[in-house]
PDB file of C-alpha atoms in Angstrom:
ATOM      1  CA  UNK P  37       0.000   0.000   0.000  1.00  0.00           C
ATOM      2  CA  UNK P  38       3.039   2.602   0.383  1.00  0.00           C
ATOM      3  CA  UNK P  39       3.062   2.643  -3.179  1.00  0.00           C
ATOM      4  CA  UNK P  40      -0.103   2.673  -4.164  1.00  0.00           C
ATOM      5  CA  UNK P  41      -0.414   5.146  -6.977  1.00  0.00           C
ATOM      6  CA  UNK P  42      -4.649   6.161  -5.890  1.00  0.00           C
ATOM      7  CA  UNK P  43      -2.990   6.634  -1.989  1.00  0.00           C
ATOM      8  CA  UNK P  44      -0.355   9.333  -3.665  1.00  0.00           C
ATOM      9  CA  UNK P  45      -2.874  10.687  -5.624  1.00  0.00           C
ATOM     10  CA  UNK P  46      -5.727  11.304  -3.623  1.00  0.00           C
ATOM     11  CA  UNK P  47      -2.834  12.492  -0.502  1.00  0.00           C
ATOM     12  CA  UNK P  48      -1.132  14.712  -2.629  1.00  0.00           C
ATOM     13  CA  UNK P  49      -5.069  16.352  -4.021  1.00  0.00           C
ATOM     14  CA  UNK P  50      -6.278  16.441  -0.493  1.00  0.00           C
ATOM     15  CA  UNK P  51      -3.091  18.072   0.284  1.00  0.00           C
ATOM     16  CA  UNK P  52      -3.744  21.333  -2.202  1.00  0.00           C
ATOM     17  CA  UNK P  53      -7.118  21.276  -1.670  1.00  0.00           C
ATOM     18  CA  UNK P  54      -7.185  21.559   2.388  1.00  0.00           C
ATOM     19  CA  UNK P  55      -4.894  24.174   1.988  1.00  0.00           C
ATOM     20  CA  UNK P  56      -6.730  26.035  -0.351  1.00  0.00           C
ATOM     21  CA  UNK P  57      -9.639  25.544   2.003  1.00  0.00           C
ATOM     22  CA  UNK P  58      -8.299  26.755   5.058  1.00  0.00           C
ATOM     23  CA  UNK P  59      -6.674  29.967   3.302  1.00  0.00           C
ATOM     24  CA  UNK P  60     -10.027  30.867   1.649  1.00  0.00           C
ATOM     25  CA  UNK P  61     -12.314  30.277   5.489  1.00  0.00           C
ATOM     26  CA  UNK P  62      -8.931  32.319   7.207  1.00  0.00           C
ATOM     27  CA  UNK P  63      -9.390  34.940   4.821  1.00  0.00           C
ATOM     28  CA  UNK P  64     -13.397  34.968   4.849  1.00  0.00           C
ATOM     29  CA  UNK P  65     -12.794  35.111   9.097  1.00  0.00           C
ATOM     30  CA  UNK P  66     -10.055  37.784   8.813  1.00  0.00           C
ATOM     31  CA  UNK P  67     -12.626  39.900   6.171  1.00  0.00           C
ATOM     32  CA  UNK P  68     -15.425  39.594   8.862  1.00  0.00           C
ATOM     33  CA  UNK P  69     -13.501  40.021  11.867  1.00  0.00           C
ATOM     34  CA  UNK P  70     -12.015  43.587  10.070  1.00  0.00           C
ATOM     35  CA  UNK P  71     -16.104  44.370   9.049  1.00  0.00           C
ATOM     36  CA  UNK P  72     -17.245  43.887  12.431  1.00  0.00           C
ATOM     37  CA  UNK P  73     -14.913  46.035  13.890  1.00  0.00           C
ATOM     38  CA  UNK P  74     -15.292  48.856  11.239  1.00  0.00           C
ATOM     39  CA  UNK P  75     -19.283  48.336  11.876  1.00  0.00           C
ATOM     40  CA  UNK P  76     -18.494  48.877  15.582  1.00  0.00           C
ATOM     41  CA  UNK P  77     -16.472  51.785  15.056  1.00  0.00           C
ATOM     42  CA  UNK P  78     -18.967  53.606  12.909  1.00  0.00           C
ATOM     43  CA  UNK P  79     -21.879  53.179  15.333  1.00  0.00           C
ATOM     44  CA  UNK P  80     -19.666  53.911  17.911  1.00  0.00           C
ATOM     45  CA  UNK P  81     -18.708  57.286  15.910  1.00  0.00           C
ATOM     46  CA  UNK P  82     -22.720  57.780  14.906  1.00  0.00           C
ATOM     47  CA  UNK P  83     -24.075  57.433  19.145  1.00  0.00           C
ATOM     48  CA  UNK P  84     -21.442  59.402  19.842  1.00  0.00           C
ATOM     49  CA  UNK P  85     -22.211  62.492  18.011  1.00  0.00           C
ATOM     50  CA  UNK P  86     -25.255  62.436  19.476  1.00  0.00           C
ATOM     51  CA  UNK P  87     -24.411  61.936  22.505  1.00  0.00           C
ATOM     52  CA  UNK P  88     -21.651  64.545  21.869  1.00  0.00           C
ATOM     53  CA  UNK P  89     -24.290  67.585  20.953  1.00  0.00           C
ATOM     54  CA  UNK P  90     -26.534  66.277  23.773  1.00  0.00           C
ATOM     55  CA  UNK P  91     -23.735  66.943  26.067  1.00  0.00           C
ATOM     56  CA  UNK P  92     -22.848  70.692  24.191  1.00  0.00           C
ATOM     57  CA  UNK P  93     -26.484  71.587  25.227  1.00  0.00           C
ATOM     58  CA  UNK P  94     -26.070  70.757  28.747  1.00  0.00           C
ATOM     59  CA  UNK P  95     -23.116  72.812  28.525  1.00  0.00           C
ATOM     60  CA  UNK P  96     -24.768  76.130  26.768  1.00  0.00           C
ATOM     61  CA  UNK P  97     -27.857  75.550  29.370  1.00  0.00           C
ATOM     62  CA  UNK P  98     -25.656  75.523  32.227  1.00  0.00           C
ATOM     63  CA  UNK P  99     -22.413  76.856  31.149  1.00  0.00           C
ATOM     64  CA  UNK P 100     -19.957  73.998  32.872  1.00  0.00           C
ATOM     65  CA  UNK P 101     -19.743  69.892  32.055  1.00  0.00           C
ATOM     66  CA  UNK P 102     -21.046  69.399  35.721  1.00  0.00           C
ATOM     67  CA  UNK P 103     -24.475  67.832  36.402  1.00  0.00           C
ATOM     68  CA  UNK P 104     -24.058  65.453  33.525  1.00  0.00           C
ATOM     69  CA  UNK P 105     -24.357  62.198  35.463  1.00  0.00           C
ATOM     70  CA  UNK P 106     -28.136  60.601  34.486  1.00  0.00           C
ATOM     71  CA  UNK P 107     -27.107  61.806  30.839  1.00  0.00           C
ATOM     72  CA  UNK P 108     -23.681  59.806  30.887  1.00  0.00           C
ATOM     73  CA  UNK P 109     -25.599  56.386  32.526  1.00  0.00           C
ATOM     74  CA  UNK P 110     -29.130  57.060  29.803  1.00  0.00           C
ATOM     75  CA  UNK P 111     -26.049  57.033  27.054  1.00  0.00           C
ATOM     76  CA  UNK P 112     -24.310  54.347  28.894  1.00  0.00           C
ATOM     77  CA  UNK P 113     -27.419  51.222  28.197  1.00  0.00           C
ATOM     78  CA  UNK P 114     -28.487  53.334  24.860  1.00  0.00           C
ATOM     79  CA  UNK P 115     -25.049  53.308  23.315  1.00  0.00           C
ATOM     80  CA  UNK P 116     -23.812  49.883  24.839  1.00  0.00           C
ATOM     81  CA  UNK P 117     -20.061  50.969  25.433  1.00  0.00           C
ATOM     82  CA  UNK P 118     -18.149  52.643  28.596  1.00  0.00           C
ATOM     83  CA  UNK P 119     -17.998  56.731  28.619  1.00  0.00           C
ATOM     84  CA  UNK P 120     -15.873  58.785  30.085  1.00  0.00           C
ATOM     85  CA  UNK P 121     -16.516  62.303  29.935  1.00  0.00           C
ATOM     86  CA  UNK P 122     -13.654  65.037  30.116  1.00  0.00           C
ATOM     87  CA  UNK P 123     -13.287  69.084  30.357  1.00  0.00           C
ATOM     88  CA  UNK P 124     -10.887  71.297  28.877  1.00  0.00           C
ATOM     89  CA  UNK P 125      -8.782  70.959  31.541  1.00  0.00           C
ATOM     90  CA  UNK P 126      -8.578  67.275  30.610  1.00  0.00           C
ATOM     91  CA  UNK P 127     -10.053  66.225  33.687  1.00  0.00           C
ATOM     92  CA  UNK P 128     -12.387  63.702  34.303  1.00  0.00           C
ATOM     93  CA  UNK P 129     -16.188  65.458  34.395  1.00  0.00           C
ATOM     94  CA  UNK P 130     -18.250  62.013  34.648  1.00  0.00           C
ATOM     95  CA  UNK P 131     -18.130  58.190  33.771  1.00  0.00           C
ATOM     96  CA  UNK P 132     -20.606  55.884  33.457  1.00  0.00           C
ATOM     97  CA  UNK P 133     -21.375  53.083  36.087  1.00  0.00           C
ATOM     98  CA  UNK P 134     -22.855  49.741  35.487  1.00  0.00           C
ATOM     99  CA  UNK P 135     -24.919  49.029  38.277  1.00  0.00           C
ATOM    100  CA  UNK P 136     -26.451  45.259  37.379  1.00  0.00           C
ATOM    101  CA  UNK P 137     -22.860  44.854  36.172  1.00  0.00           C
ATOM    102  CA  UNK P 138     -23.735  44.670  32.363  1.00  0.00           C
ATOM    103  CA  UNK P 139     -24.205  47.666  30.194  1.00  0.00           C
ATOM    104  CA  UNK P 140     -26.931  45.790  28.204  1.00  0.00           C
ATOM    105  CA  UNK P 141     -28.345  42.435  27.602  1.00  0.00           C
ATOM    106  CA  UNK P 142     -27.787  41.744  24.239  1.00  0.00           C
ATOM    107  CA  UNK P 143     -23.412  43.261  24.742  1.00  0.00           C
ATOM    108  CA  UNK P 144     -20.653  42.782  26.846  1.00  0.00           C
ATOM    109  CA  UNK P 145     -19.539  40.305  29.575  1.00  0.00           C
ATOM    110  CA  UNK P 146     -19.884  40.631  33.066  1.00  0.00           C
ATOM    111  CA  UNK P 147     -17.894  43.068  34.838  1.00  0.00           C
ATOM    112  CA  UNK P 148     -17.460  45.122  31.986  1.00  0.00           C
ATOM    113  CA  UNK P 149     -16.997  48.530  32.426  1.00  0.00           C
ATOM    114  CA  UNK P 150     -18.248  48.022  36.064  1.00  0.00           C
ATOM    115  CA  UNK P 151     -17.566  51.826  38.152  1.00  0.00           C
ATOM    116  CA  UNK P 152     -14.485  51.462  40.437  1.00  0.00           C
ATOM    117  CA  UNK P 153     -14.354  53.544  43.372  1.00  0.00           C
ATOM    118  CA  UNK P 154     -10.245  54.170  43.781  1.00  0.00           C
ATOM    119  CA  UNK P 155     -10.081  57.508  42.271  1.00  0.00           C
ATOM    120  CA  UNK P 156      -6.332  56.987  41.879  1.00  0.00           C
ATOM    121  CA  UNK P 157      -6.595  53.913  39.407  1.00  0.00           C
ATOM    122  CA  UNK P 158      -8.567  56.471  37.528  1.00  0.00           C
ATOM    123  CA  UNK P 159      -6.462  59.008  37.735  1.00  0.00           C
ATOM    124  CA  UNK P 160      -3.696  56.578  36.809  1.00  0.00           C
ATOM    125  CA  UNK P 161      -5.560  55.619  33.914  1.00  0.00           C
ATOM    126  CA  UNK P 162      -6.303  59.040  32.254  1.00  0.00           C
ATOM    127  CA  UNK P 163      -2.790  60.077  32.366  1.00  0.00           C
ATOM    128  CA  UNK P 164      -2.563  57.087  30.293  1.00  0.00           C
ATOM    129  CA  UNK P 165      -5.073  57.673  27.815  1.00  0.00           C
ATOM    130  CA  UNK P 166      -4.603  61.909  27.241  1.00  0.00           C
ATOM    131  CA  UNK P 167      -1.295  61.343  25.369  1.00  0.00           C
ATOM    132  CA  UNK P 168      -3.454  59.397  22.452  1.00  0.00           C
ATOM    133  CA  UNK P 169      -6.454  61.542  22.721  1.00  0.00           C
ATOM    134  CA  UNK P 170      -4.533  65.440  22.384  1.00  0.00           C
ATOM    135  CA  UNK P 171      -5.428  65.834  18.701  1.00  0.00           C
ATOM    136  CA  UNK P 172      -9.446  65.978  19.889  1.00  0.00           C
ATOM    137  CA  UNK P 173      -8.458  68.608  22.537  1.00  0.00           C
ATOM    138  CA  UNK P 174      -5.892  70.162  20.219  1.00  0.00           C
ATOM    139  CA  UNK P 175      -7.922  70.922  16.680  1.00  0.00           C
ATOM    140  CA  UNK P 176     -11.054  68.755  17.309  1.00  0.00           C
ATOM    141  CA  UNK P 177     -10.037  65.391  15.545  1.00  0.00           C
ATOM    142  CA  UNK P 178     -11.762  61.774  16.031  1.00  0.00           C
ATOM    143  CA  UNK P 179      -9.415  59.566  17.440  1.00  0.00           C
ATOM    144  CA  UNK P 180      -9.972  55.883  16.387  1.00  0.00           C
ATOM    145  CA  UNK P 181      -7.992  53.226  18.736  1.00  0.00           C
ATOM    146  CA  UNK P 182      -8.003  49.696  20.092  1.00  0.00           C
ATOM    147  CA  UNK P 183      -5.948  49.221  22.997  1.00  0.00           C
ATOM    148  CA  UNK P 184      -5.858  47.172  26.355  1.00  0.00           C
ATOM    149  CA  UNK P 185      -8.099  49.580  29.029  1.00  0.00           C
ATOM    150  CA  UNK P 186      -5.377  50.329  32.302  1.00  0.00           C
ATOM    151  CA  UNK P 187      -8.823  51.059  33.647  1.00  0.00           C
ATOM    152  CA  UNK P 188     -11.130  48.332  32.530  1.00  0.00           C
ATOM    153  CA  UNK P 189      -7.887  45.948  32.130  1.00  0.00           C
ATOM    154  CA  UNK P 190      -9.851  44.930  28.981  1.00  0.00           C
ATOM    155  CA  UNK P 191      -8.781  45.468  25.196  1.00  0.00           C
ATOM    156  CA  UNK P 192     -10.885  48.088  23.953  1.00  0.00           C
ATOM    157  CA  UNK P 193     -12.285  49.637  20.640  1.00  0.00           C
ATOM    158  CA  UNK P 194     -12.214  53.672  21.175  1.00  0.00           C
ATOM    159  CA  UNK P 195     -13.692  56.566  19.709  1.00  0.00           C
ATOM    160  CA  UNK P 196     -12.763  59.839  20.834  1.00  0.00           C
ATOM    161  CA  UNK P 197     -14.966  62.960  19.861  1.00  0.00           C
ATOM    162  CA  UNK P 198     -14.510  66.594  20.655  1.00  0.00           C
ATOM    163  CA  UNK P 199     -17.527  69.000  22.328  1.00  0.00           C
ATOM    164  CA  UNK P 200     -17.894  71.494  20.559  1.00  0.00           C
ATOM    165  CA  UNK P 201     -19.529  74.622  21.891  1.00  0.00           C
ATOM    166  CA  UNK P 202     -21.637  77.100  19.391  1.00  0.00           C
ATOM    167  CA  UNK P 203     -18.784  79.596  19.099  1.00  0.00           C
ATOM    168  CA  UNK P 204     -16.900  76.369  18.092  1.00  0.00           C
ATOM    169  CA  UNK P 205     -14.374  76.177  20.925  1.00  0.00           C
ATOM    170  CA  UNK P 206     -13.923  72.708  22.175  1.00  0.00           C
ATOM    171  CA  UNK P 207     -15.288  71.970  25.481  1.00  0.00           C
ATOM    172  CA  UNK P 208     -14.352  68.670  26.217  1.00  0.00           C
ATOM    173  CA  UNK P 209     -14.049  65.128  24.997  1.00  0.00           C
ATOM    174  CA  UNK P 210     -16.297  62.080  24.790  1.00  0.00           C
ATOM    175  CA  UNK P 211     -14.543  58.933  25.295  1.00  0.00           C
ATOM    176  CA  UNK P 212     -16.388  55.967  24.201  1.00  0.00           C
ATOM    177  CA  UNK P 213     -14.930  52.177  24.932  1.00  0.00           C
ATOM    178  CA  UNK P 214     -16.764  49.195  23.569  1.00  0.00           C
ATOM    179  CA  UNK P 215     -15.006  46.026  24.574  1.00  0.00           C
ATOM    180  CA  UNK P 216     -13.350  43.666  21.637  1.00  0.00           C
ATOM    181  CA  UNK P 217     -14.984  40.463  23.290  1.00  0.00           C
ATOM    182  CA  UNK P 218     -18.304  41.397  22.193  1.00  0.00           C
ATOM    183  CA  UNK P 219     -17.361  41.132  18.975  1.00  0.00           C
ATOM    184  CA  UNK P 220     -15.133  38.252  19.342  1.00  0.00           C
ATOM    185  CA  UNK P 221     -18.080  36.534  21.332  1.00  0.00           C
ATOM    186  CA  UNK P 222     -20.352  37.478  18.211  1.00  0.00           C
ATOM    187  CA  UNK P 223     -17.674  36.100  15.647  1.00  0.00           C
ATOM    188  CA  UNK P 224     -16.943  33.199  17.288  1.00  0.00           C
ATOM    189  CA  UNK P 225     -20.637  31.341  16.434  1.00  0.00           C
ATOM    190  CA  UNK P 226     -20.142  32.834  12.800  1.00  0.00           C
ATOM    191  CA  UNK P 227     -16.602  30.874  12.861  1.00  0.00           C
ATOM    192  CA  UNK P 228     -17.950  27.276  14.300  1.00  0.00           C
ATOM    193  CA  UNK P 229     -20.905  27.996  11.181  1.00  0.00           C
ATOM    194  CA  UNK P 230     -17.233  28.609   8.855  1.00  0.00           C
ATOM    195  CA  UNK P 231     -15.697  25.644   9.878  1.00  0.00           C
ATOM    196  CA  UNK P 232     -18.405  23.590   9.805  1.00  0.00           C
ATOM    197  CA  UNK P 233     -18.620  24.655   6.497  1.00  0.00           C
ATOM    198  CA  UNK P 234     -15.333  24.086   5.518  1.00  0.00           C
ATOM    199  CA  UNK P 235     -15.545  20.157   7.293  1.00  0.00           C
ATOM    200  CA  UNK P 236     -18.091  19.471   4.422  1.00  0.00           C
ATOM    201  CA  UNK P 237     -16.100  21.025   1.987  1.00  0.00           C
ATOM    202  CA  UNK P 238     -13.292  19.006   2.835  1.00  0.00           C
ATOM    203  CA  UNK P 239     -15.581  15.373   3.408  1.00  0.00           C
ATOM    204  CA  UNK P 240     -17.128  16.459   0.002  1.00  0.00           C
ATOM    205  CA  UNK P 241     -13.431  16.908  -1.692  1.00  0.00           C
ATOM    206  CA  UNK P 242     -12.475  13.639  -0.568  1.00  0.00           C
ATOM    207  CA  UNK P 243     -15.274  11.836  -2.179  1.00  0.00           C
ATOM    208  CA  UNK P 244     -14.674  14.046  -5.139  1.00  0.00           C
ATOM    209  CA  UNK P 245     -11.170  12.877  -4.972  1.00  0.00           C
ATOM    210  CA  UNK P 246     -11.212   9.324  -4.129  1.00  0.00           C
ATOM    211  CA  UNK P 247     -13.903   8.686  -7.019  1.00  0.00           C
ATOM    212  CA  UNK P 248     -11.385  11.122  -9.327  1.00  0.00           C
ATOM    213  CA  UNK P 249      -8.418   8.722  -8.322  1.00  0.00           C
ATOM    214  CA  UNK P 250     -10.081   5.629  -8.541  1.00  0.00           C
ATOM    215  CA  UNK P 251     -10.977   6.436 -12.388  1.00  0.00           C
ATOM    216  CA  UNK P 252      -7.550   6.696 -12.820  1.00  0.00           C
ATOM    217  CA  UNK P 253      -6.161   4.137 -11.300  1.00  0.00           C
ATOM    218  CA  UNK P 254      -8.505   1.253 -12.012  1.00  0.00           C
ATOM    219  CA  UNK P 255      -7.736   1.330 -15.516  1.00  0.00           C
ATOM    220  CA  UNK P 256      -4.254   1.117 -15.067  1.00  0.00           C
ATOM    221  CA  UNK P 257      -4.476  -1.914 -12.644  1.00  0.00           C
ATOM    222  CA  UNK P 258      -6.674  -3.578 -15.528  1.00  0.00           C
ATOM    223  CA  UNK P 259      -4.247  -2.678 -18.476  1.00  0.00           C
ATOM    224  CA  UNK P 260      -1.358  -4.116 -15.979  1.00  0.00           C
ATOM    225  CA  UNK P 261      -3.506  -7.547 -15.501  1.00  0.00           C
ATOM    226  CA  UNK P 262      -3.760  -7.313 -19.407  1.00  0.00           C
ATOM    227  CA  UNK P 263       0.073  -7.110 -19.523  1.00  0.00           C
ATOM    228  CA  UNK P 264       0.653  -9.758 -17.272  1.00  0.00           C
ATOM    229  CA  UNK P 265      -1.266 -12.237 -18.811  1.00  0.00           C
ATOM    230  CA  UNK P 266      -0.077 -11.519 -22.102  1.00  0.00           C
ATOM    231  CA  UNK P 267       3.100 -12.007 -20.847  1.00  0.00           C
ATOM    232  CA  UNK P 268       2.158 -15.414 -19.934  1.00  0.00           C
ATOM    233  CA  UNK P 269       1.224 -16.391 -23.171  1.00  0.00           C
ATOM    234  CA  UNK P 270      -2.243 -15.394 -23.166  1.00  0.00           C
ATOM    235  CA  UNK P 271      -2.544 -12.979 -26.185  1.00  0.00           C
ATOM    236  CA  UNK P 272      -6.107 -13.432 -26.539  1.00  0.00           C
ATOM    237  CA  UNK P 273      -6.600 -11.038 -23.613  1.00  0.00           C
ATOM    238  CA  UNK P 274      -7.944  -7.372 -23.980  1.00  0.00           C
ATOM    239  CA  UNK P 275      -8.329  -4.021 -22.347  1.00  0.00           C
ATOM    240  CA  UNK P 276     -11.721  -2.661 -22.066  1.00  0.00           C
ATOM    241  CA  UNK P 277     -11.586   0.592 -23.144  1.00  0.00           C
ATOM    242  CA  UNK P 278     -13.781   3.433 -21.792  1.00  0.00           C
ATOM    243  CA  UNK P 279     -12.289   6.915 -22.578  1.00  0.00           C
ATOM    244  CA  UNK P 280     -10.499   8.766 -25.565  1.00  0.00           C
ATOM    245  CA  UNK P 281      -8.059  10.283 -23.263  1.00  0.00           C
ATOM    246  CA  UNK P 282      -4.124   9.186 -22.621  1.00  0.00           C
ATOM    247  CA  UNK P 283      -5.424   6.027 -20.577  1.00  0.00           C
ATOM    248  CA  UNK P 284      -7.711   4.971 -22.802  1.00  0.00           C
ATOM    249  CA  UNK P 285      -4.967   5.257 -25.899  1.00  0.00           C
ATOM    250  CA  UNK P 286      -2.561   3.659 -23.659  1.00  0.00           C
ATOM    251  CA  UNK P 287      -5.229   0.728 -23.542  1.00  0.00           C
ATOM    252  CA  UNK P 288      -5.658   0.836 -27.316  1.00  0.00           C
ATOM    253  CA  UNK P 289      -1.958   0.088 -27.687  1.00  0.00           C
ATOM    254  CA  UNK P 290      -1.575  -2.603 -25.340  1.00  0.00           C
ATOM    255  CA  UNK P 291      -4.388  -4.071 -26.954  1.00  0.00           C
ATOM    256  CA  UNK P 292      -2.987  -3.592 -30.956  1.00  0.00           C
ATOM    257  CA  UNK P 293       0.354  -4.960 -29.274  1.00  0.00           C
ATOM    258  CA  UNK P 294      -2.011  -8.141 -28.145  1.00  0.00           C
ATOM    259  CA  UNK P 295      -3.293  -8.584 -31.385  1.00  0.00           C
ATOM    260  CA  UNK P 296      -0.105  -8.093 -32.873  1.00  0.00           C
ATOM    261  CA  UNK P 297       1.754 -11.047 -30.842  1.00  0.00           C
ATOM    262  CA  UNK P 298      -1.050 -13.008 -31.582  1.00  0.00           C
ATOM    263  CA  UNK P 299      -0.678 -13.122 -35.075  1.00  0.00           C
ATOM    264  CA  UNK P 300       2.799 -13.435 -35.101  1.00  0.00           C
ATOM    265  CA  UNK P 301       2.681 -16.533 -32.944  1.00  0.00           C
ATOM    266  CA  UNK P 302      -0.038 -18.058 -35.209  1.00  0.00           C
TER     267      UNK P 302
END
């Protein structure tokens, strides 16, 4: 059986095509993983400037970022991510809490974004974070990140957005954080439903294969019994022959060579 032409054959087809399989369902997982995130970011970006001009309001009404609490933890459950609120001074104005320790039913784990009470791990944290997050204080740009939360301690997808006031002088910054896992959590039932996929693929390619294989290798064992009976004397003996390809010629010829000894020996 080691050198059984069908076993080389249908190893070395199997071979290509499980490769080709697995690079098209890494790329397909790759391509969605890269859309959900995008998708994420752009709603992100869209509840944010809302919630961004909701927050300019409060600030024309009352002139300061103070008193913004039960806006920040409405937006919290309505935009399902973390928010952190800062002034000009790039200091921390509010931040949302997650009291039933989920920001909504349908997103996130639990724990996420959960309030912390040591004022110095904030603190900590947003010395972190205002290095990345200058250009939205500096001329009003969105900053896009993904980065592992010192706060949360969880790898985050970011959206930073200026408030803007009416005479157009920034305010503030919104900081939004929407946790990776949700979307790896979503993904992850889209990638059993990929590789199940691709385990039929690959049971259906063997079949495919095996039956390809077989058609070629049946013939030859039959011309090869042919052969070795004629070489036993037995000239009378023919190859059936099925196809008009290079088997089926080589058939034709092993059965003109019969035919040939035949009469030669008669």
């Amino acid at each position: 059986m080691k050198n059984s032409l069908q076993l080389k054959l249908l190893f070395s087809f199997m071979l290509v095509v499980t490769v080709l399989v697995v690079g098209v369902l890494l790329s397909i997982t790759a391509l969605l993983k890269e859309h959900s995130i995008n998708a994420e970011n752009q709603d992100l970006l869209a509840k944010g400037r809302i919630l961004s001009s909701a927050i300019q309001k409060n600030y024309e009404t009352k002139g300061n970022l103070n008193e913004i609490d039960a806006l920040v933890q409405n937006a919290n459950h309505y935009i399902g991510a973390c928010v952190w609120v800062l002034d000009s001074e790039r200091n921390l104005a509010a931040i949302s809490q997650t009291r039933d320790h989920k920001i909504s039913r349908d997103h996130h784990d639990n724990g996420v974004c959960n309030y912390r009470t040591d004022a110095a791990m904030r603190q900590a944290a947003l010395r972190n974070i205002l290095p990345d997050i200058e250009p939205v204080f500096k001329n009003g740009t969105v900053v896009n990140n993904t980065f592992t939360h010192p706060y949360y301690g969880e790898k985050m997808l970011s959206v930073a957005l200026p408030i803007t006031a009416e005479d157009g002088k920034i305010r503030g910054a919104l900081l939004l954080y929407s946790p990776i896992a949700n979307i790896d959590s979503f993904l992850q039932k889209i990638y059993y439903f990929i590789g199940a996929v691709g385990l039929i693929a690959l049971s259906l390619a063997f079949f495919a294969v095996n039956y390809l294989t077989n058609s070629i290798v049946k013939p030859l064992k039959e011309m090869q019994e042919s052969a070795d009976a004629i070489a036993k004397g037995k000239y009378n003996t023919s190859v059936k022959i099925k196809t008009t390809d290079e088997v089926g010629r080589l058939g034709a010829s092993i059965n003109l060579l019969a035919a040939d000894l035949s009469a030669y020996i008669a």
